[in-house]
PDB file of C-alpha atoms in Angstrom:
ATOM      1  CA  UNK A   1     -11.853 -14.820  10.188  1.00 34.00           C
ATOM      2  CA  UNK A   2      -8.502 -13.861  10.836  1.00 35.00           C
ATOM      3  CA  UNK A   3      -5.910 -16.959  10.884  1.00 37.00           C
ATOM      4  CA  UNK A   4      -2.130 -16.396  12.847  1.00 37.00           C
ATOM      5  CA  UNK A   5       0.718 -17.938  10.411  1.00 40.00           C
ATOM      6  CA  UNK A   6       2.004 -19.859  13.513  1.00 40.00           C
ATOM      7  CA  UNK A   7      -1.355 -21.215  14.195  1.00 39.00           C
ATOM      8  CA  UNK A   8      -1.466 -25.224  14.396  1.00 44.00           C
ATOM      9  CA  UNK A   9      -4.443 -26.933  13.821  1.00 45.00           C
ATOM     10  CA  UNK A  10      -5.277 -30.052  15.985  1.00 45.00           C
ATOM     11  CA  UNK A  11      -6.625 -33.049  14.495  1.00 42.00           C
ATOM     12  CA  UNK A  12     -10.624 -32.483  15.918  1.00 44.00           C
ATOM     13  CA  UNK A  13     -10.943 -28.844  14.915  1.00 44.00           C
ATOM     14  CA  UNK A  14     -10.405 -30.315  11.011  1.00 43.00           C
ATOM     15  CA  UNK A  15     -13.328 -32.589  11.744  1.00 42.00           C
ATOM     16  CA  UNK A  16     -15.537 -29.615  12.908  1.00 44.00           C
ATOM     17  CA  UNK A  17     -13.664 -27.695   9.689  1.00 43.00           C
ATOM     18  CA  UNK A  18     -15.332 -30.494   7.526  1.00 42.00           C
ATOM     19  CA  UNK A  19     -18.750 -30.657   9.122  1.00 40.00           C
ATOM     20  CA  UNK A  20     -18.695 -27.026   7.907  1.00 43.00           C
ATOM     21  CA  UNK A  21     -18.262 -27.687   4.220  1.00 39.00           C
ATOM     22  CA  UNK A  22     -16.170 -24.587   3.865  1.00 40.00           C
ATOM     23  CA  UNK A  23     -15.530 -23.636   0.110  1.00 41.00           C
ATOM     24  CA  UNK A  24     -12.712 -25.818  -1.072  1.00 41.00           C
ATOM     25  CA  UNK A  25     -10.849 -22.925  -1.948  1.00 40.00           C
ATOM     26  CA  UNK A  26     -11.086 -20.636   1.684  1.00 42.00           C
ATOM     27  CA  UNK A  27      -9.620 -24.009   2.882  1.00 45.00           C
ATOM     28  CA  UNK A  28      -6.741 -24.338   0.414  1.00 44.00           C
ATOM     29  CA  UNK A  29      -6.517 -20.836   1.497  1.00 44.00           C
ATOM     30  CA  UNK A  30      -5.895 -21.936   5.120  1.00 46.00           C
ATOM     31  CA  UNK A  31      -4.018 -24.968   4.329  1.00 46.00           C
ATOM     32  CA  UNK A  32      -0.810 -23.481   4.381  1.00 47.00           C
ATOM     33  CA  UNK A  33      -0.963 -21.373   7.088  1.00 44.00           C
ATOM     34  CA  UNK A  34      -3.586 -23.080   9.178  1.00 44.00           C
ATOM     35  CA  UNK A  35      -1.879 -26.742   8.688  1.00 42.00           C
ATOM     36  CA  UNK A  36       1.693 -26.183   8.574  1.00 44.00           C
ATOM     37  CA  UNK A  37       3.577 -29.046   9.501  1.00 45.00           C
ATOM     38  CA  UNK A  38       0.243 -31.013  10.672  1.00 42.00           C
ATOM     39  CA  UNK A  39      -0.863 -34.153   9.598  1.00 42.00           C
ATOM     40  CA  UNK A  40      -3.895 -33.411   9.093  1.00 45.00           C
ATOM     41  CA  UNK A  41      -2.801 -30.905   5.555  1.00 46.00           C
ATOM     42  CA  UNK A  42      -2.715 -33.879   3.499  1.00 47.00           C
ATOM     43  CA  UNK A  43      -6.236 -35.225   4.983  1.00 43.00           C
ATOM     44  CA  UNK A  44      -7.959 -31.684   3.928  1.00 45.00           C
ATOM     45  CA  UNK A  45      -6.454 -31.900   0.883  1.00 48.00           C
ATOM     46  CA  UNK A  46      -7.099 -35.010  -0.503  1.00 48.00           C
ATOM     47  CA  UNK A  47     -10.567 -34.480   0.081  1.00 44.00           C
ATOM     48  CA  UNK A  48     -12.066 -30.927  -0.002  1.00 49.00           C
ATOM     49  CA  UNK A  49      -9.132 -30.006  -3.680  1.00 67.00           C
ATOM     50  CA  UNK A  50     -11.188 -30.074  -6.783  1.00 87.00           C
ATOM     51  CA  UNK A  51      -9.782 -31.138 -10.194  1.00 90.00           C
ATOM     52  CA  UNK A  52      -9.203 -28.302 -12.297  1.00 93.00           C
ATOM     53  CA  UNK A  53      -7.912 -29.695 -14.896  1.00 96.00           C
ATOM     54  CA  UNK A  54      -6.629 -33.004 -16.276  1.00 96.00           C
ATOM     55  CA  UNK A  55      -4.736 -34.553 -18.915  1.00 97.00           C
ATOM     56  CA  UNK A  56      -4.755 -38.044 -19.744  1.00 97.00           C
ATOM     57  CA  UNK A  57      -2.131 -39.915 -22.059  1.00 97.00           C
ATOM     58  CA  UNK A  58      -1.675 -36.516 -23.711  1.00 97.00           C
ATOM     59  CA  UNK A  59       1.154 -36.823 -26.267  1.00 97.00           C
ATOM     60  CA  UNK A  60       2.704 -33.388 -28.251  1.00 96.00           C
ATOM     61  CA  UNK A  61       5.234 -33.496 -30.973  1.00 94.00           C
ATOM     62  CA  UNK A  62       7.555 -31.620 -32.457  1.00 91.00           C
ATOM     63  CA  UNK A  63       8.705 -32.403 -36.208  1.00 87.00           C
ATOM     64  CA  UNK A  64       8.822 -36.201 -35.011  1.00 87.00           C
ATOM     65  CA  UNK A  65      10.393 -35.749 -31.748  1.00 91.00           C
ATOM     66  CA  UNK A  66       8.070 -36.835 -28.790  1.00 94.00           C
ATOM     67  CA  UNK A  67       8.398 -33.415 -26.672  1.00 95.00           C
ATOM     68  CA  UNK A  68       5.714 -34.575 -24.298  1.00 96.00           C
ATOM     69  CA  UNK A  69       4.782 -38.303 -23.722  1.00 96.00           C
ATOM     70  CA  UNK A  70       1.707 -39.740 -22.647  1.00 96.00           C
ATOM     71  CA  UNK A  71       1.313 -37.435 -19.635  1.00 96.00           C
ATOM     72  CA  UNK A  72      -1.761 -38.241 -16.984  1.00 96.00           C
ATOM     73  CA  UNK A  73      -1.783 -35.599 -14.088  1.00 96.00           C
ATOM     74  CA  UNK A  74      -4.875 -34.322 -12.427  1.00 95.00           C
ATOM     75  CA  UNK A  75      -4.106 -30.094 -11.626  1.00 95.00           C
ATOM     76  CA  UNK A  76      -6.182 -29.173  -8.384  1.00 92.00           C
ATOM     77  CA  UNK A  77      -7.454 -25.503  -8.720  1.00 91.00           C
ATOM     78  CA  UNK A  78      -5.677 -23.043  -6.525  1.00 90.00           C
ATOM     79  CA  UNK A  79      -2.481 -24.591  -6.717  1.00 92.00           C
ATOM     80  CA  UNK A  80       0.747 -22.644  -7.982  1.00 93.00           C
ATOM     81  CA  UNK A  81       2.797 -25.005 -10.307  1.00 94.00           C
ATOM     82  CA  UNK A  82       6.218 -24.393 -11.903  1.00 93.00           C
ATOM     83  CA  UNK A  83       7.543 -26.333 -14.266  1.00 94.00           C
ATOM     84  CA  UNK A  84      11.542 -26.054 -14.263  1.00 89.00           C
ATOM     85  CA  UNK A  85      13.766 -27.903 -16.316  1.00 84.00           C
ATOM     86  CA  UNK A  86      16.477 -27.534 -19.364  1.00 82.00           C
ATOM     87  CA  UNK A  87      15.522 -25.129 -22.113  1.00 83.00           C
ATOM     88  CA  UNK A  88      13.633 -27.330 -24.791  1.00 85.00           C
ATOM     89  CA  UNK A  89      12.610 -29.494 -22.412  1.00 89.00           C
ATOM     90  CA  UNK A  90       8.961 -28.920 -22.938  1.00 92.00           C
ATOM     91  CA  UNK A  91       7.780 -26.504 -20.079  1.00 94.00           C
ATOM     92  CA  UNK A  92       6.064 -23.932 -22.502  1.00 94.00           C
ATOM     93  CA  UNK A  93       4.726 -27.115 -24.471  1.00 96.00           C
ATOM     94  CA  UNK A  94       3.145 -27.665 -21.254  1.00 96.00           C
ATOM     95  CA  UNK A  95       1.701 -24.280 -20.480  1.00 96.00           C
ATOM     96  CA  UNK A  96       0.279 -24.016 -24.162  1.00 96.00           C
ATOM     97  CA  UNK A  97      -1.586 -27.768 -23.536  1.00 97.00           C
ATOM     98  CA  UNK A  98      -2.816 -26.713 -20.412  1.00 96.00           C
ATOM     99  CA  UNK A  99      -4.677 -23.533 -21.642  1.00 94.00           C
ATOM    100  CA  UNK A 100      -5.913 -25.022 -24.936  1.00 94.00           C
ATOM    101  CA  UNK A 101      -3.540 -22.856 -27.073  1.00 94.00           C
ATOM    102  CA  UNK A 102      -1.973 -25.985 -29.354  1.00 95.00           C
ATOM    103  CA  UNK A 103      -3.089 -29.080 -30.797  1.00 94.00           C
ATOM    104  CA  UNK A 104      -2.087 -32.546 -29.369  1.00 96.00           C
ATOM    105  CA  UNK A 105      -1.638 -35.421 -31.382  1.00 94.00           C
ATOM    106  CA  UNK A 106      -2.650 -37.891 -28.857  1.00 95.00           C
ATOM    107  CA  UNK A 107      -4.845 -38.252 -25.075  1.00 96.00           C
ATOM    108  CA  UNK A 108      -7.237 -35.244 -23.913  1.00 96.00           C
ATOM    109  CA  UNK A 109      -7.399 -32.473 -21.467  1.00 96.00           C
ATOM    110  CA  UNK A 110     -10.446 -31.861 -19.633  1.00 95.00           C
ATOM    111  CA  UNK A 111     -11.484 -28.741 -17.570  1.00 93.00           C
ATOM    112  CA  UNK A 112     -13.551 -29.251 -14.779  1.00 86.00           C
ATOM    113  CA  UNK A 113     -15.341 -26.265 -14.682  1.00 79.00           C
ATOM    114  CA  UNK A 114     -15.463 -23.351 -16.347  1.00 85.00           C
ATOM    115  CA  UNK A 115     -12.602 -21.224 -16.553  1.00 89.00           C
ATOM    116  CA  UNK A 116     -10.711 -18.135 -17.947  1.00 90.00           C
ATOM    117  CA  UNK A 117      -7.509 -17.901 -18.772  1.00 91.00           C
ATOM    118  CA  UNK A 118      -4.378 -15.266 -18.725  1.00 91.00           C
ATOM    119  CA  UNK A 119      -1.617 -15.932 -21.051  1.00 92.00           C
ATOM    120  CA  UNK A 120       1.681 -13.871 -20.248  1.00 90.00           C
ATOM    121  CA  UNK A 121       4.129 -15.714 -23.229  1.00 90.00           C
ATOM    122  CA  UNK A 122       7.761 -15.473 -22.766  1.00 87.00           C
ATOM    123  CA  UNK A 123       7.996 -13.151 -25.262  1.00 87.00           C
ATOM    124  CA  UNK A 124       5.196 -10.526 -25.215  1.00 88.00           C
ATOM    125  CA  UNK A 125       4.607  -8.984 -29.097  1.00 88.00           C
ATOM    126  CA  UNK A 126       5.324  -5.420 -29.668  1.00 87.00           C
ATOM    127  CA  UNK A 127       2.669  -3.417 -31.949  1.00 90.00           C
ATOM    128  CA  UNK A 128       2.538   0.076 -33.198  1.00 93.00           C
ATOM    129  CA  UNK A 129       0.116   1.538 -30.206  1.00 94.00           C
ATOM    130  CA  UNK A 130       1.632   3.260 -27.445  1.00 96.00           C
ATOM    131  CA  UNK A 131       2.152   1.373 -24.175  1.00 96.00           C
ATOM    132  CA  UNK A 132      -0.681   3.133 -22.154  1.00 96.00           C
ATOM    133  CA  UNK A 133      -2.949   3.307 -25.260  1.00 95.00           C
ATOM    134  CA  UNK A 134      -2.621  -0.604 -25.102  1.00 95.00           C
ATOM    135  CA  UNK A 135      -3.464  -1.245 -21.988  1.00 96.00           C
ATOM    136  CA  UNK A 136      -5.915   1.658 -21.700  1.00 95.00           C
ATOM    137  CA  UNK A 137      -7.339  -0.211 -24.580  1.00 94.00           C
ATOM    138  CA  UNK A 138      -7.148  -3.745 -22.818  1.00 93.00           C
ATOM    139  CA  UNK A 139      -9.013  -2.636 -19.815  1.00 93.00           C
ATOM    140  CA  UNK A 140     -11.618  -1.041 -21.243  1.00 93.00           C
ATOM    141  CA  UNK A 141     -12.339  -4.626 -22.759  1.00 90.00           C
ATOM    142  CA  UNK A 142     -12.209  -6.279 -19.153  1.00 89.00           C
ATOM    143  CA  UNK A 143     -14.104  -3.358 -17.707  1.00 91.00           C
ATOM    144  CA  UNK A 144     -11.311  -2.526 -15.698  1.00 90.00           C
ATOM    145  CA  UNK A 145     -10.916   1.243 -14.295  1.00 91.00           C
ATOM    146  CA  UNK A 146      -7.935   2.922 -15.511  1.00 90.00           C
ATOM    147  CA  UNK A 147      -6.912   4.018 -12.083  1.00 91.00           C
ATOM    148  CA  UNK A 148      -6.234   0.498 -11.094  1.00 90.00           C
ATOM    149  CA  UNK A 149      -4.327  -0.179 -14.294  1.00 93.00           C
ATOM    150  CA  UNK A 150      -2.393   2.965 -14.028  1.00 94.00           C
ATOM    151  CA  UNK A 151      -0.560   2.293 -10.244  1.00 94.00           C
ATOM    152  CA  UNK A 152       0.575  -1.399 -11.832  1.00 94.00           C
ATOM    153  CA  UNK A 153       2.155   0.891 -14.577  1.00 95.00           C
ATOM    154  CA  UNK A 154       3.866   3.202 -10.988  1.00 95.00           C
ATOM    155  CA  UNK A 155       4.523  -0.034  -9.719  1.00 93.00           C
ATOM    156  CA  UNK A 156       6.697  -1.776 -12.150  1.00 92.00           C
ATOM    157  CA  UNK A 157       8.829   1.212 -12.970  1.00 92.00           C
ATOM    158  CA  UNK A 158       6.663   1.839 -16.546  1.00 94.00           C
ATOM    159  CA  UNK A 159       5.899   5.754 -16.053  1.00 94.00           C
ATOM    160  CA  UNK A 160       8.826   6.940 -18.788  1.00 94.00           C
ATOM    161  CA  UNK A 161       7.306   4.473 -21.378  1.00 95.00           C
ATOM    162  CA  UNK A 162       3.589   5.083 -21.125  1.00 95.00           C
ATOM    163  CA  UNK A 163       3.626   7.203 -24.853  1.00 96.00           C
ATOM    164  CA  UNK A 164       6.795   4.613 -26.113  1.00 96.00           C
ATOM    165  CA  UNK A 165       5.274   2.350 -29.014  1.00 96.00           C
ATOM    166  CA  UNK A 166       5.272  -1.327 -27.763  1.00 95.00           C
ATOM    167  CA  UNK A 167       7.259  -2.289 -30.984  1.00 94.00           C
ATOM    168  CA  UNK A 168      10.233   0.066 -29.780  1.00 95.00           C
ATOM    169  CA  UNK A 169      10.365  -1.651 -26.435  1.00 93.00           C
ATOM    170  CA  UNK A 170      12.926  -3.711 -24.695  1.00 88.00           C
ATOM    171  CA  UNK A 171      11.635  -7.767 -23.945  1.00 85.00           C
ATOM    172  CA  UNK A 172      12.145  -7.131 -20.409  1.00 85.00           C
ATOM    173  CA  UNK A 173       9.955  -3.847 -20.916  1.00 90.00           C
ATOM    174  CA  UNK A 174       6.461  -5.844 -22.916  1.00 92.00           C
ATOM    175  CA  UNK A 175       7.171  -8.523 -20.211  1.00 89.00           C
ATOM    176  CA  UNK A 176       5.955  -6.497 -17.875  1.00 91.00           C
ATOM    177  CA  UNK A 177       3.245  -4.919 -19.872  1.00 93.00           C
ATOM    178  CA  UNK A 178       1.918  -8.391 -20.046  1.00 92.00           C
ATOM    179  CA  UNK A 179       2.137  -9.044 -16.670  1.00 91.00           C
ATOM    180  CA  UNK A 180      -0.188  -5.789 -16.060  1.00 93.00           C
ATOM    181  CA  UNK A 181      -2.326  -6.937 -19.027  1.00 92.00           C
ATOM    182  CA  UNK A 182      -3.030 -10.429 -16.897  1.00 90.00           C
ATOM    183  CA  UNK A 183      -3.047  -8.792 -13.245  1.00 90.00           C
ATOM    184  CA  UNK A 184      -5.501  -5.741 -14.536  1.00 88.00           C
ATOM    185  CA  UNK A 185      -8.549  -8.484 -14.907  1.00 81.00           C
ATOM    186  CA  UNK A 186      -7.839 -12.091 -12.743  1.00 72.00           C
ATOM    187  CA  UNK A 187      -8.993 -14.727 -14.649  1.00 85.00           C
ATOM    188  CA  UNK A 188      -8.985 -18.771 -12.720  1.00 92.00           C
ATOM    189  CA  UNK A 189      -6.132 -19.613 -13.867  1.00 94.00           C
ATOM    190  CA  UNK A 190      -2.719 -17.825 -14.787  1.00 94.00           C
ATOM    191  CA  UNK A 191      -0.366 -19.159 -16.918  1.00 95.00           C
ATOM    192  CA  UNK A 192       3.803 -17.567 -17.278  1.00 94.00           C
ATOM    193  CA  UNK A 193       6.029 -18.447 -19.494  1.00 93.00           C
ATOM    194  CA  UNK A 194       9.203 -17.170 -18.372  1.00 88.00           C
ATOM    195  CA  UNK A 195       7.882 -14.189 -16.459  1.00 85.00           C
ATOM    196  CA  UNK A 196      11.755 -13.519 -15.140  1.00 79.00           C
ATOM    197  CA  UNK A 197      13.840 -13.149 -17.774  1.00 76.00           C
ATOM    198  CA  UNK A 198      14.074  -9.983 -18.530  1.00 72.00           C
ATOM    199  CA  UNK A 199      12.922  -8.273 -15.588  1.00 78.00           C
ATOM    200  CA  UNK A 200      15.172  -6.607 -13.704  1.00 78.00           C
ATOM    201  CA  UNK A 201      15.384  -7.482  -9.492  1.00 78.00           C
ATOM    202  CA  UNK A 202      13.105  -4.347  -8.572  1.00 84.00           C
ATOM    203  CA  UNK A 203      10.677  -5.730 -10.668  1.00 85.00           C
ATOM    204  CA  UNK A 204      11.063  -9.188 -10.322  1.00 85.00           C
ATOM    205  CA  UNK A 205       9.872  -8.299  -5.723  1.00 87.00           C
ATOM    206  CA  UNK A 206       6.571  -6.959  -7.261  1.00 90.00           C
ATOM    207  CA  UNK A 207       5.892  -9.315  -9.684  1.00 90.00           C
ATOM    208  CA  UNK A 208       6.514 -12.011  -6.321  1.00 89.00           C
ATOM    209  CA  UNK A 209       4.001 -10.112  -4.327  1.00 90.00           C
ATOM    210  CA  UNK A 210       1.753  -9.085  -7.094  1.00 90.00           C
ATOM    211  CA  UNK A 211       1.115 -13.380  -7.807  1.00 90.00           C
ATOM    212  CA  UNK A 212       1.154 -13.870  -4.491  1.00 89.00           C
ATOM    213  CA  UNK A 213      -2.115 -11.664  -3.638  1.00 89.00           C
ATOM    214  CA  UNK A 214      -3.745 -13.712  -6.612  1.00 90.00           C
ATOM    215  CA  UNK A 215      -2.883 -16.913  -4.712  1.00 88.00           C
ATOM    216  CA  UNK A 216      -4.779 -15.415  -1.434  1.00 86.00           C
ATOM    217  CA  UNK A 217      -7.618 -14.796  -4.025  1.00 87.00           C
ATOM    218  CA  UNK A 218      -7.623 -18.713  -5.262  1.00 88.00           C
ATOM    219  CA  UNK A 219      -6.329 -18.404  -8.615  1.00 92.00           C
ATOM    220  CA  UNK A 220      -4.759 -21.157 -10.147  1.00 94.00           C
ATOM    221  CA  UNK A 221      -0.972 -20.304 -11.750  1.00 95.00           C
ATOM    222  CA  UNK A 222       1.473 -22.634 -13.740  1.00 96.00           C
ATOM    223  CA  UNK A 223       4.900 -21.228 -14.931  1.00 94.00           C
ATOM    224  CA  UNK A 224       7.932 -22.149 -16.858  1.00 92.00           C
ATOM    225  CA  UNK A 225      10.859 -21.179 -15.252  1.00 87.00           C
ATOM    226  CA  UNK A 226      14.722 -21.494 -14.186  1.00 80.00           C
ATOM    227  CA  UNK A 227      14.631 -19.312 -10.948  1.00 78.00           C
ATOM    228  CA  UNK A 228      14.932 -20.710  -7.670  1.00 80.00           C
ATOM    229  CA  UNK A 229      14.091 -17.621  -6.399  1.00 78.00           C
ATOM    230  CA  UNK A 230      10.260 -18.079  -7.978  1.00 80.00           C
ATOM    231  CA  UNK A 231      10.051 -21.600  -7.181  1.00 84.00           C
ATOM    232  CA  UNK A 232      10.816 -20.950  -3.327  1.00 83.00           C
ATOM    233  CA  UNK A 233       8.185 -17.734  -3.192  1.00 84.00           C
ATOM    234  CA  UNK A 234       5.118 -19.085  -5.596  1.00 87.00           C
ATOM    235  CA  UNK A 235       5.382 -22.761  -6.384  1.00 88.00           C
ATOM    236  CA  UNK A 236       3.136 -25.109  -4.177  1.00 88.00           C
ATOM    237  CA  UNK A 237       5.169 -27.995  -6.767  1.00 91.00           C
ATOM    238  CA  UNK A 238       7.705 -28.569  -8.838  1.00 92.00           C
ATOM    239  CA  UNK A 239       7.669 -30.377 -11.791  1.00 94.00           C
ATOM    240  CA  UNK A 240      10.641 -31.408 -14.500  1.00 91.00           C
ATOM    241  CA  UNK A 241       9.934 -32.739 -17.657  1.00 92.00           C
ATOM    242  CA  UNK A 242      12.453 -35.769 -18.793  1.00 91.00           C
ATOM    243  CA  UNK A 243      12.286 -36.996 -21.827  1.00 91.00           C
ATOM    244  CA  UNK A 244       8.614 -36.174 -22.065  1.00 94.00           C
ATOM    245  CA  UNK A 245       7.699 -37.890 -18.827  1.00 95.00           C
ATOM    246  CA  UNK A 246       6.340 -35.543 -16.061  1.00 94.00           C
ATOM    247  CA  UNK A 247       8.786 -35.441 -12.468  1.00 92.00           C
ATOM    248  CA  UNK A 248       7.784 -34.405  -9.210  1.00 90.00           C
ATOM    249  CA  UNK A 249      10.176 -32.624  -7.567  1.00 83.00           C
ATOM    250  CA  UNK A 250       9.723 -33.208  -3.482  1.00 65.00           C
ATOM    251  CA  UNK A 251      12.798 -30.529  -3.361  1.00 55.00           C
ATOM    252  CA  UNK A 252      13.881 -28.117  -6.039  1.00 50.00           C
ATOM    253  CA  UNK A 253      17.270 -28.987  -5.047  1.00 47.00           C
ATOM    254  CA  UNK A 254      17.283 -32.449  -5.849  1.00 47.00           C
ATOM    255  CA  UNK A 255      19.555 -33.072  -8.235  1.00 42.00           C
ATOM    256  CA  UNK A 256      20.201 -29.771  -9.512  1.00 44.00           C
ATOM    257  CA  UNK A 257      23.624 -28.533  -7.491  1.00 45.00           C
ATOM    258  CA  UNK A 258      25.855 -29.100 -10.565  1.00 42.00           C
ATOM    259  CA  UNK A 259      23.222 -27.655 -12.972  1.00 51.00           C
ATOM    260  CA  UNK A 260      23.029 -24.593 -11.121  1.00 59.00           C
ATOM    261  CA  UNK A 261      24.372 -21.652 -12.485  1.00 67.00           C
ATOM    262  CA  UNK A 262      23.382 -17.819 -11.355  1.00 72.00           C
ATOM    263  CA  UNK A 263      22.880 -14.457 -12.613  1.00 70.00           C
ATOM    264  CA  UNK A 264      25.332 -11.642 -11.623  1.00 77.00           C
ATOM    265  CA  UNK A 265      23.914  -8.286 -11.778  1.00 76.00           C
ATOM    266  CA  UNK A 266      26.603  -5.138 -12.227  1.00 78.00           C
ATOM    267  CA  UNK A 267      25.266  -1.754 -11.880  1.00 78.00           C
ATOM    268  CA  UNK A 268      26.714  -0.010 -15.349  1.00 71.00           C
ATOM    269  CA  UNK A 269      29.111   2.826 -14.658  1.00 70.00           C
ATOM    270  CA  UNK A 270      32.624   4.154 -16.673  1.00 64.00           C
ATOM    271  CA  UNK A 271      34.496   1.679 -15.231  1.00 61.00           C
ATOM    272  CA  UNK A 272      32.787  -1.624 -17.034  1.00 62.00           C
ATOM    273  CA  UNK A 273      35.017  -3.115 -19.833  1.00 60.00           C
ATOM    274  CA  UNK A 274      33.680  -6.094 -21.886  1.00 56.00           C
ATOM    275  CA  UNK A 275      32.999  -9.043 -20.845  1.00 62.00           C
ATOM    276  CA  UNK A 276      31.516 -11.559 -22.761  1.00 60.00           C
ATOM    277  CA  UNK A 277      27.659 -12.543 -22.714  1.00 67.00           C
ATOM    278  CA  UNK A 278      26.936  -9.405 -20.445  1.00 70.00           C
ATOM    279  CA  UNK A 279      23.363  -8.197 -21.088  1.00 69.00           C
ATOM    280  CA  UNK A 280      22.290  -4.852 -20.331  1.00 68.00           C
ATOM    281  CA  UNK A 281      19.048  -4.693 -18.245  1.00 68.00           C
ATOM    282  CA  UNK A 282      17.461  -1.228 -17.388  1.00 65.00           C
ATOM    283  CA  UNK A 283      20.363   0.101 -15.158  1.00 71.00           C
ATOM    284  CA  UNK A 284      22.161  -3.200 -14.835  1.00 75.00           C
ATOM    285  CA  UNK A 285      24.556  -5.297 -16.949  1.00 75.00           C
ATOM    286  CA  UNK A 286      23.659  -9.454 -16.356  1.00 73.00           C
ATOM    287  CA  UNK A 287      25.909 -12.491 -17.427  1.00 72.00           C
ATOM    288  CA  UNK A 288      25.430 -16.065 -16.286  1.00 74.00           C
ATOM    289  CA  UNK A 289      27.861 -17.946 -14.823  1.00 74.00           C
ATOM    290  CA  UNK A 290      28.622 -21.721 -13.637  1.00 72.00           C
ATOM    291  CA  UNK A 291      28.133 -22.480  -9.903  1.00 68.00           C
ATOM    292  CA  UNK A 292      32.053 -23.418 -10.301  1.00 71.00           C
ATOM    293  CA  UNK A 293      32.987 -19.766 -11.414  1.00 76.00           C
ATOM    294  CA  UNK A 294      30.828 -18.062  -9.410  1.00 74.00           C
ATOM    295  CA  UNK A 295      33.647 -16.487  -6.742  1.00 76.00           C
ATOM    296  CA  UNK A 296      35.888 -15.954  -9.743  1.00 78.00           C
ATOM    297  CA  UNK A 297      33.383 -13.792 -11.504  1.00 78.00           C
ATOM    298  CA  UNK A 298      32.824 -12.124  -8.304  1.00 77.00           C
ATOM    299  CA  UNK A 299      36.284 -11.975  -7.380  1.00 80.00           C
ATOM    300  CA  UNK A 300      36.933 -10.393 -11.201  1.00 79.00           C
ATOM    301  CA  UNK A 301      34.123  -7.926 -10.097  1.00 76.00           C
ATOM    302  CA  UNK A 302      35.495  -6.368  -7.370  1.00 76.00           C
ATOM    303  CA  UNK A 303      39.181  -6.078  -8.419  1.00 78.00           C
ATOM    304  CA  UNK A 304      38.040  -4.085 -11.302  1.00 76.00           C
ATOM    305  CA  UNK A 305      35.540  -1.756  -9.168  1.00 77.00           C
ATOM    306  CA  UNK A 306      32.649  -2.595 -10.538  1.00 80.00           C
ATOM    307  CA  UNK A 307      29.437  -2.308  -8.601  1.00 78.00           C
ATOM    308  CA  UNK A 308      28.213  -5.610  -7.637  1.00 78.00           C
ATOM    309  CA  UNK A 309      24.037  -5.672  -7.799  1.00 76.00           C
ATOM    310  CA  UNK A 310      22.948  -8.955  -7.028  1.00 73.00           C
ATOM    311  CA  UNK A 311      23.345 -12.745  -7.970  1.00 74.00           C
ATOM    312  CA  UNK A 312      20.076 -14.810  -8.277  1.00 68.00           C
ATOM    313  CA  UNK A 313      20.505 -18.827  -8.253  1.00 65.00           C
ATOM    314  CA  UNK A 314      18.623 -19.890 -11.614  1.00 60.00           C
ATOM    315  CA  UNK A 315      18.668 -23.624 -12.224  1.00 58.00           C
TER     316      UNK A 315
END
């Protein structure tokens, strides 16, 4: 059944849908395109969306510091959730709690169905294996044709690194390997810890497209991130963790203007001179500036004759 993106569903049609008892995930996929801007969207979501993970009074401490403090929340099947906030606020900890990867001091984490996870850590570990051999091994374990994996290698611009040992790959390239591993055999829940932090802009576009394809298939996604681009393009809801408490942001820009920074991408060339904290990233150098310093930074780039490759908002 093909539905136009601009179609709006009258309330009487909603009741017909309910009578048919369509599967939860189909209704969830329809919600954004079929019910966009219509009051019946919340009605359907409340009736049909199923819980997938429930947190009840969950507390996690590190070294005597409470990072997650008595958090209770129901997460729904098929949602895409972003956790935003400053470094150290508890985003990565929350992902690990949701995935059952760490112990909690108090509370309970309940899964409402038997689920399988894919997890991409911020720092994907290297090893002695060449990249292609590693992915071939994982594909064999997952029962996946390497033809599909080979396409992902090309999509993420890793062709030239097929025979590079993973221990010799950069953080950004290792992240791509982690993402490919997660995408080759999508599970019920995908956990992504700062998935764009080391990726070039071209790979970011590919990443967003691939994850949106998983969303269309009903995969539940949890990610920690700073990039507003990710929140806008991939998330249904954005939460921040403030003094251990989970707080929902109705508007991603709400209360964040003063904290917003920008990643500035400059194309490498012979004219480049030193700039504090410039980080090489494929064919670009990347540095971060505050909102109030952005205009000055861009002015200097053009004055020095450098090539501006892109600017990315970073919360």
